[in-house]
XYZ file of C-alpha atoms in Angstrom:
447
model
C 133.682 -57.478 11.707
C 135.181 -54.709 13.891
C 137.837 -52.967 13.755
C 138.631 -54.058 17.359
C 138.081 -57.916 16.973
C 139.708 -57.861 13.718
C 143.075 -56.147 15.235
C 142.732 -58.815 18.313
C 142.070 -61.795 15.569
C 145.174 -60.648 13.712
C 147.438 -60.360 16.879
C 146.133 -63.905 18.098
C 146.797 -65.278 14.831
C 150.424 -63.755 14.721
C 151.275 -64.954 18.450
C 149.916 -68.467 17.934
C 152.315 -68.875 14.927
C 154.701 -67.506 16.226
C 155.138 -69.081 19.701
C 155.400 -72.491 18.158
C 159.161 -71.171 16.898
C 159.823 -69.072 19.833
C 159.549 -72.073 22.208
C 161.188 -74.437 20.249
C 163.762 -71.865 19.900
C 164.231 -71.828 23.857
C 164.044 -75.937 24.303
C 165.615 -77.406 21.235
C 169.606 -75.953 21.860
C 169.242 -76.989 25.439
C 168.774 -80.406 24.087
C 171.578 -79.758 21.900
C 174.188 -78.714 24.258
C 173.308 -82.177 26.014
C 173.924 -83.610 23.065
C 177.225 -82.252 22.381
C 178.090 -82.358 26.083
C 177.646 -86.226 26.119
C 179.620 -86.417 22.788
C 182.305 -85.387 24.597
C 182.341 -87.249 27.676
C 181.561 -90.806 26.078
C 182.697 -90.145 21.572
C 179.779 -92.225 20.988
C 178.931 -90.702 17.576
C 175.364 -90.909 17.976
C 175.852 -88.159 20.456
C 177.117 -85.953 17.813
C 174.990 -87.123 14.889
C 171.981 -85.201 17.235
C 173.799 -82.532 17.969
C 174.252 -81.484 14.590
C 171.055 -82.354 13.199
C 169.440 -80.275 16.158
C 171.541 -77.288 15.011
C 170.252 -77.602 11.809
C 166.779 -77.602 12.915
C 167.387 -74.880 15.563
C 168.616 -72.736 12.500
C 165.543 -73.046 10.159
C 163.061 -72.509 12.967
C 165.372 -69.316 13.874
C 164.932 -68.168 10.777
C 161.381 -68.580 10.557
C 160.432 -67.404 14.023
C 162.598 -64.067 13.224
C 160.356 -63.324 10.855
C 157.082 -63.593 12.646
C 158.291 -62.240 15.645
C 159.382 -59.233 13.298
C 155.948 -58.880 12.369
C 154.858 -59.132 15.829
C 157.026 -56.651 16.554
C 155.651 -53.671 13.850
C 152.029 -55.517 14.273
C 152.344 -53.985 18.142
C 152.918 -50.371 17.207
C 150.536 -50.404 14.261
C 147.489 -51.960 15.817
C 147.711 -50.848 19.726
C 149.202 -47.524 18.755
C 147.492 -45.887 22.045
C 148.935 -48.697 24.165
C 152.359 -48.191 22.707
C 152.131 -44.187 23.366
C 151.405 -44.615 27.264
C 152.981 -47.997 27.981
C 156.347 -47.481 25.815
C 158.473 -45.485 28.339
C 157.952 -48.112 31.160
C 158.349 -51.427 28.527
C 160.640 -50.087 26.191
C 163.414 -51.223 28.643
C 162.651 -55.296 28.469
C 162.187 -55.304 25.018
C 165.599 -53.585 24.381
C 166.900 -56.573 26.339
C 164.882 -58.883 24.429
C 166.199 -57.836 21.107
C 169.791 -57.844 22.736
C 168.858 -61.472 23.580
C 167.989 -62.285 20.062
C 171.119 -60.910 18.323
C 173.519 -62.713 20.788
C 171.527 -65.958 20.015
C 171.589 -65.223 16.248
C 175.605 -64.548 16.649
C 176.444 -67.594 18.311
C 174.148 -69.972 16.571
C 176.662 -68.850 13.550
C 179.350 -69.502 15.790
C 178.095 -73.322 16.382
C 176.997 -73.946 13.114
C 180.157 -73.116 11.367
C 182.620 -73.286 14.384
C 182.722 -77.404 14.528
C 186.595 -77.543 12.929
C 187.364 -73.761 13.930
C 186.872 -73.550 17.884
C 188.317 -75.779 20.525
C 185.606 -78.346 21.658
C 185.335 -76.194 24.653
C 184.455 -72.938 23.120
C 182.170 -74.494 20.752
C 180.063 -75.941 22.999
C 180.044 -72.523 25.689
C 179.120 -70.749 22.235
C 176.213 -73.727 22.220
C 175.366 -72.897 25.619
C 174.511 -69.318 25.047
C 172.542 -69.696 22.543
C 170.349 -71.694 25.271
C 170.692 -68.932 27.783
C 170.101 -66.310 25.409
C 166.781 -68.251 23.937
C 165.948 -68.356 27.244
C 166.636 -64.910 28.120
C 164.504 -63.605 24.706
C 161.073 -65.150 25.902
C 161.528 -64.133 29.557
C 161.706 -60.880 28.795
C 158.907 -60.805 26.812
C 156.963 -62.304 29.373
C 158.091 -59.603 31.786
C 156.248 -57.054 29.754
C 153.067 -59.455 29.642
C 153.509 -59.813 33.573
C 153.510 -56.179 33.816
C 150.450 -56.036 31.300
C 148.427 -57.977 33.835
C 150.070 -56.782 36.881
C 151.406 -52.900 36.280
C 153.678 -51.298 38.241
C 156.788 -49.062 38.266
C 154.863 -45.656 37.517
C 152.161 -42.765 39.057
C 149.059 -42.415 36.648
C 148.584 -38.485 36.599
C 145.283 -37.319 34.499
C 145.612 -40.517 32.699
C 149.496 -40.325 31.746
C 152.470 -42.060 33.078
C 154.756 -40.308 35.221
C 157.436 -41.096 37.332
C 158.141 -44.639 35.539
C 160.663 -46.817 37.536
C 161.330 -49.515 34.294
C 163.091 -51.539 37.224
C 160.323 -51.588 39.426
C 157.892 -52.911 36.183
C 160.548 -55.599 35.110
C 159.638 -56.761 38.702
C 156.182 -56.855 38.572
C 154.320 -59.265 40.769
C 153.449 -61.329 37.475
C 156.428 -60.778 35.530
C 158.865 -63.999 37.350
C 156.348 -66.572 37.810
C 154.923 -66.359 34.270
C 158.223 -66.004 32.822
C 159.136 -69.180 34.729
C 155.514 -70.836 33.787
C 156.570 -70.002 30.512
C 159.749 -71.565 30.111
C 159.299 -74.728 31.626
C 156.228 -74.428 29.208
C 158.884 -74.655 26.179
C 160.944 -76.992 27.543
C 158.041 -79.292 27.969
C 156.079 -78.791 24.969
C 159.644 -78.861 22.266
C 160.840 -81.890 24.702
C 157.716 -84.033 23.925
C 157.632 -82.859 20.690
C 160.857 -83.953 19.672
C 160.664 -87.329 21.626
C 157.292 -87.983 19.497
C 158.983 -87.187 16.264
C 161.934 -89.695 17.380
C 159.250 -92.148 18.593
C 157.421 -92.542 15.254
C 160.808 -92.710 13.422
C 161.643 -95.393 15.798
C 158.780 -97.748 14.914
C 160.361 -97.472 11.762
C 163.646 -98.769 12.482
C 163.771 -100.546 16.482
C 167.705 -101.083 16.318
C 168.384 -97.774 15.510
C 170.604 -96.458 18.817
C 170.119 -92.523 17.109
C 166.358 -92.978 18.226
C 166.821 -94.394 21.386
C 169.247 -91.642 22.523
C 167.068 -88.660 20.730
C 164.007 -90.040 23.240
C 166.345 -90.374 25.967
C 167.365 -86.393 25.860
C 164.030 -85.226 24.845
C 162.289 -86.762 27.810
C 164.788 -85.960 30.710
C 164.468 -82.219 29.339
C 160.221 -82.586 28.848
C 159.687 -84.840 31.455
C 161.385 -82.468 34.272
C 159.628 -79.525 32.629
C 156.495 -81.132 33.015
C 156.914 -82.130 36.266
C 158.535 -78.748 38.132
C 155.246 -77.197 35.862
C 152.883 -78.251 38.389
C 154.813 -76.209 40.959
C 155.484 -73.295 39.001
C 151.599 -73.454 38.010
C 150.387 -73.547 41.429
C 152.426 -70.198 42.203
C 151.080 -68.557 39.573
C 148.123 -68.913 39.939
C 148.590 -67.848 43.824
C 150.030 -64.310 42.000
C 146.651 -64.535 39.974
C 144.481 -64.686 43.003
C 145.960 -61.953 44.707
C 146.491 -59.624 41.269
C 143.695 -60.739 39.125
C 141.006 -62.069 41.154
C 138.388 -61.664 37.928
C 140.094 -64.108 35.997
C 140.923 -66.605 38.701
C 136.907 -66.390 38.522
C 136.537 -66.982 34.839
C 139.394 -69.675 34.753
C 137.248 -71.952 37.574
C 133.865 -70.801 36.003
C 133.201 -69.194 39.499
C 130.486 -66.810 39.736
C 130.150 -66.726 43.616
C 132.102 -65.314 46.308
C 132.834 -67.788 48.945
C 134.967 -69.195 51.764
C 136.214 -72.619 50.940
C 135.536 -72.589 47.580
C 135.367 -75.697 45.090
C 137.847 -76.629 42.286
C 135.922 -77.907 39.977
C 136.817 -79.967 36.578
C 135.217 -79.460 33.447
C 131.932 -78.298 33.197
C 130.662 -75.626 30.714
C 130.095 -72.082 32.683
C 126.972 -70.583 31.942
C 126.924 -66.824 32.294
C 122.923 -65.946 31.981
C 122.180 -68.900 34.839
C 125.756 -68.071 36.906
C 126.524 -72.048 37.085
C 128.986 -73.959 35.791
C 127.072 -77.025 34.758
C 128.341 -80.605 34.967
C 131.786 -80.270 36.336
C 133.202 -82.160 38.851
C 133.980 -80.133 42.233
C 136.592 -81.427 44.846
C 135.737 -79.538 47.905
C 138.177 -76.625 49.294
C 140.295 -77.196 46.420
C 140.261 -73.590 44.919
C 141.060 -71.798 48.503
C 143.750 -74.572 49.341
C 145.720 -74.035 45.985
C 144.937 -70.340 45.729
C 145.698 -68.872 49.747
C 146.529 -72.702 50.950
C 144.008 -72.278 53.477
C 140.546 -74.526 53.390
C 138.716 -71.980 54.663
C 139.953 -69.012 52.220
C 137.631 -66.662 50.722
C 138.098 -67.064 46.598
C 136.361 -63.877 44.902
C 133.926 -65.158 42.521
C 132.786 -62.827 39.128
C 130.129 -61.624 41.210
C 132.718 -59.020 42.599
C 133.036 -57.478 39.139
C 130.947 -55.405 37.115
C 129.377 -57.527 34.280
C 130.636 -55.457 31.429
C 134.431 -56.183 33.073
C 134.140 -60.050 32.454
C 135.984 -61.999 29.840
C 134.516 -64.520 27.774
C 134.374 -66.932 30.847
C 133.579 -70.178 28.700
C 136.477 -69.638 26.593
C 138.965 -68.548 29.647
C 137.381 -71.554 31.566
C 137.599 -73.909 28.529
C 141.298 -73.325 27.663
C 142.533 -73.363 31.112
C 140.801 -76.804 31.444
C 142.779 -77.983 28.359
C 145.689 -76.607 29.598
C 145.511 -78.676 33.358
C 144.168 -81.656 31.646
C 146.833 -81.904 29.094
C 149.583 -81.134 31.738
C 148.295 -83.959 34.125
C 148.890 -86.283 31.068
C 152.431 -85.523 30.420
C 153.587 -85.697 33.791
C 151.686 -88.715 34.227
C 153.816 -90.420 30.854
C 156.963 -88.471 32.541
C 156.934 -90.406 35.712
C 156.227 -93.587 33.256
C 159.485 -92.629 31.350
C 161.611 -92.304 34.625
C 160.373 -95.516 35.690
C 161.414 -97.390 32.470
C 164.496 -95.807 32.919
C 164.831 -96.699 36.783
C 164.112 -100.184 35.878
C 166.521 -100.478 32.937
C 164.110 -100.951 30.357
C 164.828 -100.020 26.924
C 162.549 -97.099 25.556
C 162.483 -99.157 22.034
C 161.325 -102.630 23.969
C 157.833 -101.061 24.036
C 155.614 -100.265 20.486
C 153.196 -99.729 23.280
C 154.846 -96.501 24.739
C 156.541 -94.985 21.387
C 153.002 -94.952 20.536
C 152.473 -93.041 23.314
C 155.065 -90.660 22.818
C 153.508 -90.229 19.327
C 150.037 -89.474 20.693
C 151.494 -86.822 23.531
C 153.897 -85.008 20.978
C 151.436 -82.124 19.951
C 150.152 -82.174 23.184
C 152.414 -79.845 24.625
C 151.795 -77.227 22.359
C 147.974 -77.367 22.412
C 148.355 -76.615 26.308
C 150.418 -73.794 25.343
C 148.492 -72.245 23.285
C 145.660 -72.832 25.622
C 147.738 -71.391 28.346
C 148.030 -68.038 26.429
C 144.712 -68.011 25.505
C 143.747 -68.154 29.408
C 146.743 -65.367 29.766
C 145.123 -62.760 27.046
C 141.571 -63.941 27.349
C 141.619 -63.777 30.725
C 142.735 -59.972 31.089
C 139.873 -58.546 29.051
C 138.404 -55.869 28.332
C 142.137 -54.584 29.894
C 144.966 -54.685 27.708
C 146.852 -53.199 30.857
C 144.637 -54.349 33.248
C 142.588 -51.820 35.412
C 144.344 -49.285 33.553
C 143.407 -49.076 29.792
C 140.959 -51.381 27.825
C 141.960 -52.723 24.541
C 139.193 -50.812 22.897
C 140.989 -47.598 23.728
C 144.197 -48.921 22.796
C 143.012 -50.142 19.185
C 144.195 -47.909 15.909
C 142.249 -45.383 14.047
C 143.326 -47.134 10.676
C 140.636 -48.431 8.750
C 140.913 -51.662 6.502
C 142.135 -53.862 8.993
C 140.383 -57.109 7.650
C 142.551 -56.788 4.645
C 145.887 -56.964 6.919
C 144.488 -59.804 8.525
C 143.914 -61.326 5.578
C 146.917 -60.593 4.412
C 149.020 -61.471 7.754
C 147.203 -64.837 7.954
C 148.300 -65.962 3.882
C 151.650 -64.892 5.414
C 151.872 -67.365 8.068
C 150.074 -69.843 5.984
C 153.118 -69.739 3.202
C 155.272 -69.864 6.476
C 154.121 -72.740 7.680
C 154.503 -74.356 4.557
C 158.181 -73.674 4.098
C 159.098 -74.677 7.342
C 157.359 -78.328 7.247
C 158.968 -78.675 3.899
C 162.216 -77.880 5.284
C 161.505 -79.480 8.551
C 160.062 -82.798 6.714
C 163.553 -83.153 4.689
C 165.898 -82.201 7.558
C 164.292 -85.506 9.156
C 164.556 -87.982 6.604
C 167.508 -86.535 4.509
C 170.223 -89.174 6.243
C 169.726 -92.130 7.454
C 170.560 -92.167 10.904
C 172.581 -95.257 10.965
C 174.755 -93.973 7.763
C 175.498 -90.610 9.921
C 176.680 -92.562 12.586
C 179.277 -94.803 10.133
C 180.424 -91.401 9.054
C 181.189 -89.821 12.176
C 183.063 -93.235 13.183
C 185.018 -93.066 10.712
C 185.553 -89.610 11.071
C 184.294 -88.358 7.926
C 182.323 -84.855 7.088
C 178.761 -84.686 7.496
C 177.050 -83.125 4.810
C 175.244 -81.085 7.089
C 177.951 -79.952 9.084
């Protein structure tokens, strides 16, 4: 194994654990504050039963997710030393903000964990709040810098160096806004269905229980919309990608020709000796409509880029495939949900659709992942695209199978802890008997 893949196996490895917190981390204290928010509009207990138990589970997968993204963080400057050397001056700015981001979170989750009988209901729930914003705010950033990793600006390249760096003009990158908003509504979406699946599967378990049917409620108005406003945040991304990154456009629709009115095609396995993309199902115009909204749009194909500047096109094509194909589903079960609901039908009257909700709930997360995998895939051999390539960016160290290795045992013992923590948080009260207390106005034991 080389030195290169290993360093790119060991950063994919780190990014795919870690994003499963991050997100979660972003979606779950929205869901939260609604919670709370609807506690104190209506006192119906149950409302306050979820909120707490979603602070709990917002503080373990802080916890967790601090860690990796820790790693992340030294993992960046050890194995893309080069990139760090050139780039650091013009993103050193958004991360800054991004670690500001993280410590107000990690303040104010203390705050509303401990704050239930010291703040005014007011105050705790605004110190609720901002832990949502500043979630939020955290993996925004962060997607600034990878905006500005696949659409650089903000700086003069002089003899290979960067001069005059405008770290205003790179938080605004052409990239930077849309994937940041991709992103979130990403989180949203894949934590909202998670959490309604969870809640779904519980609830085939125990059909009276009202904690259930209000979890599924909140979970799918925050998933649901996510899903939905996806599709338009999607389609203006990939209008950016077009224009900014016409080579993976290419790779993402297996495309190897240059044409006006170009096909969108779905499925099919890309084939990069022949230059086809073999049984997939083409719906004429489509890629020049949704990419310049014109039928009669000339879509660059790979055939515009040198050979050796291609990504792996079956895996970029692949992923982004998943990624559509899942996304069609849960806006599809979304628009199911908001029917129920507009026809007053109980989300526990159905076995048929908690069963659905129990099928979807990792769903979100493998179109996540497949999204980033189309994001980081889709940029090579450029870790800042047109500017470096990630093989000049890699260290000098040698060993780096044994970190990986070692980084990968690391997540693995993660992972463990936090389903064991996870798996007891969700059965550790029954739901009904939390409810009783509250009514009665007693202490949680998880308060």
């Amino acid at each position: 194994m080389s030195d290169l893949f290993a360093a790119r196996t060991q950063m994919a490895v780190s990014l795919a654990f870690h994003i499963i917190f991050a997100v979660i981390g972003v979606a779950l204290p929205l869901m939260m504050v609604i919670a709370e928010t609807c506690w104190l509009h209506t006192r119906n207990p149950v409302y306050l039963c979820l909120a707490k138990r979603w602070a709990k589970g917002t503080a373990i997968l802080f916890a967790i997710g601090a860690v990796s993204g820790t790693v992340l963080s030294f993992e960046m400057g050890l194995l893309w030393p080069h990139f760090m050397g050139a780039a650091g001056s013009a993103i050193g700015m958004p991360f800054s903000l991004e670690g500001f981001a993280f410590f107000t979170e990690a303040i104010f989750l203390g705050i509303y964990l401990y704050g239930w009988r010291r703040t005014s209901p007011l105050a705790h729930l605004f110190s609720g709040a901002v832990v949502a914003v500043s979630g939020l705010a955290s993996a925004m950033f962060v997607c600034l810098v990878n905006g500005w990793m696949n659409t650089p600006t903000g700086f003069r390249l002089v003899n290979g160096q960067f001069t005059d760096i405008n770290v205003w003009e790179a938080l605004r990158n052409p990239a930077g806004m849309p994937e940041a908003i991709h992103m979130s509504l990403a989180a949203y979406c894949a934590a909202g269905f998670a959490t309604a699946g969870v809640h779904a599967f519980l609830a085939l378990r125990e059909h009276s229980s009202r904690f259930h049917r209000c979890a599924i409620a909140i979970a799918l108005v925050v998933g649901g919309s996510a899903a939905v406003l996806q599709a338009v945040s999607g389609d203006a991304l990939a209008r950016v990608t077009a224009i900014n990154q016409p080579t993976k456009l290419a790779a993402m629709e297996g495309d190897f020709q240059t044409r006006s009115g170009a096909p969108l095609r779905i499925g099919g396995l890309p084939d990069v000796n022949t230059r086809q993309t073999k049984d997939a199902i083409e719906i004429p115009y489509g890629l020049s409509v949704l990419a310049f909204h014109s039928p009669k749009a000339v879509v660059a194909g790979l055939d515009q880029t040198p050979r050796n500047e291609w990504p792996n096109v079956l895996v970029v094509h692949i992923a982004f495939q998943i990624m559509v194909g899942i996304g069609t589903i849960l806006v599809g079960v979304s628009l199911l949900f908001a029917w129920l609901a507009w026809r007053r039908r109980s989300l526990l009257a159905s076995d048929y659709f908690l069963k659905l909700l129990v099928l979807c709930s990792p769903l979100g997360f493998i179109a996540l992942e497949s999204g980033w995998v189309v994001t980081e895939a889709g940029r090579q051999p450029w870790i800042i695209y047109h500017i470096m390539k990630t093989s000049a960016a890699v260290t000098t160290m040698p060993g780096l199978m044994n970190t990986l290795v070692l980084f990968t045992l690391l997540y693995l013992f993660l992972a463990v802890i936090v389903i064991g923590l996870m798996s007891r948080h969700i059965i550790a009260t029954p739901p009904e008997a939390e409810i009783q207390a509250v009514a009665a106005g007693e202490v949680l034991t998880h308060a």
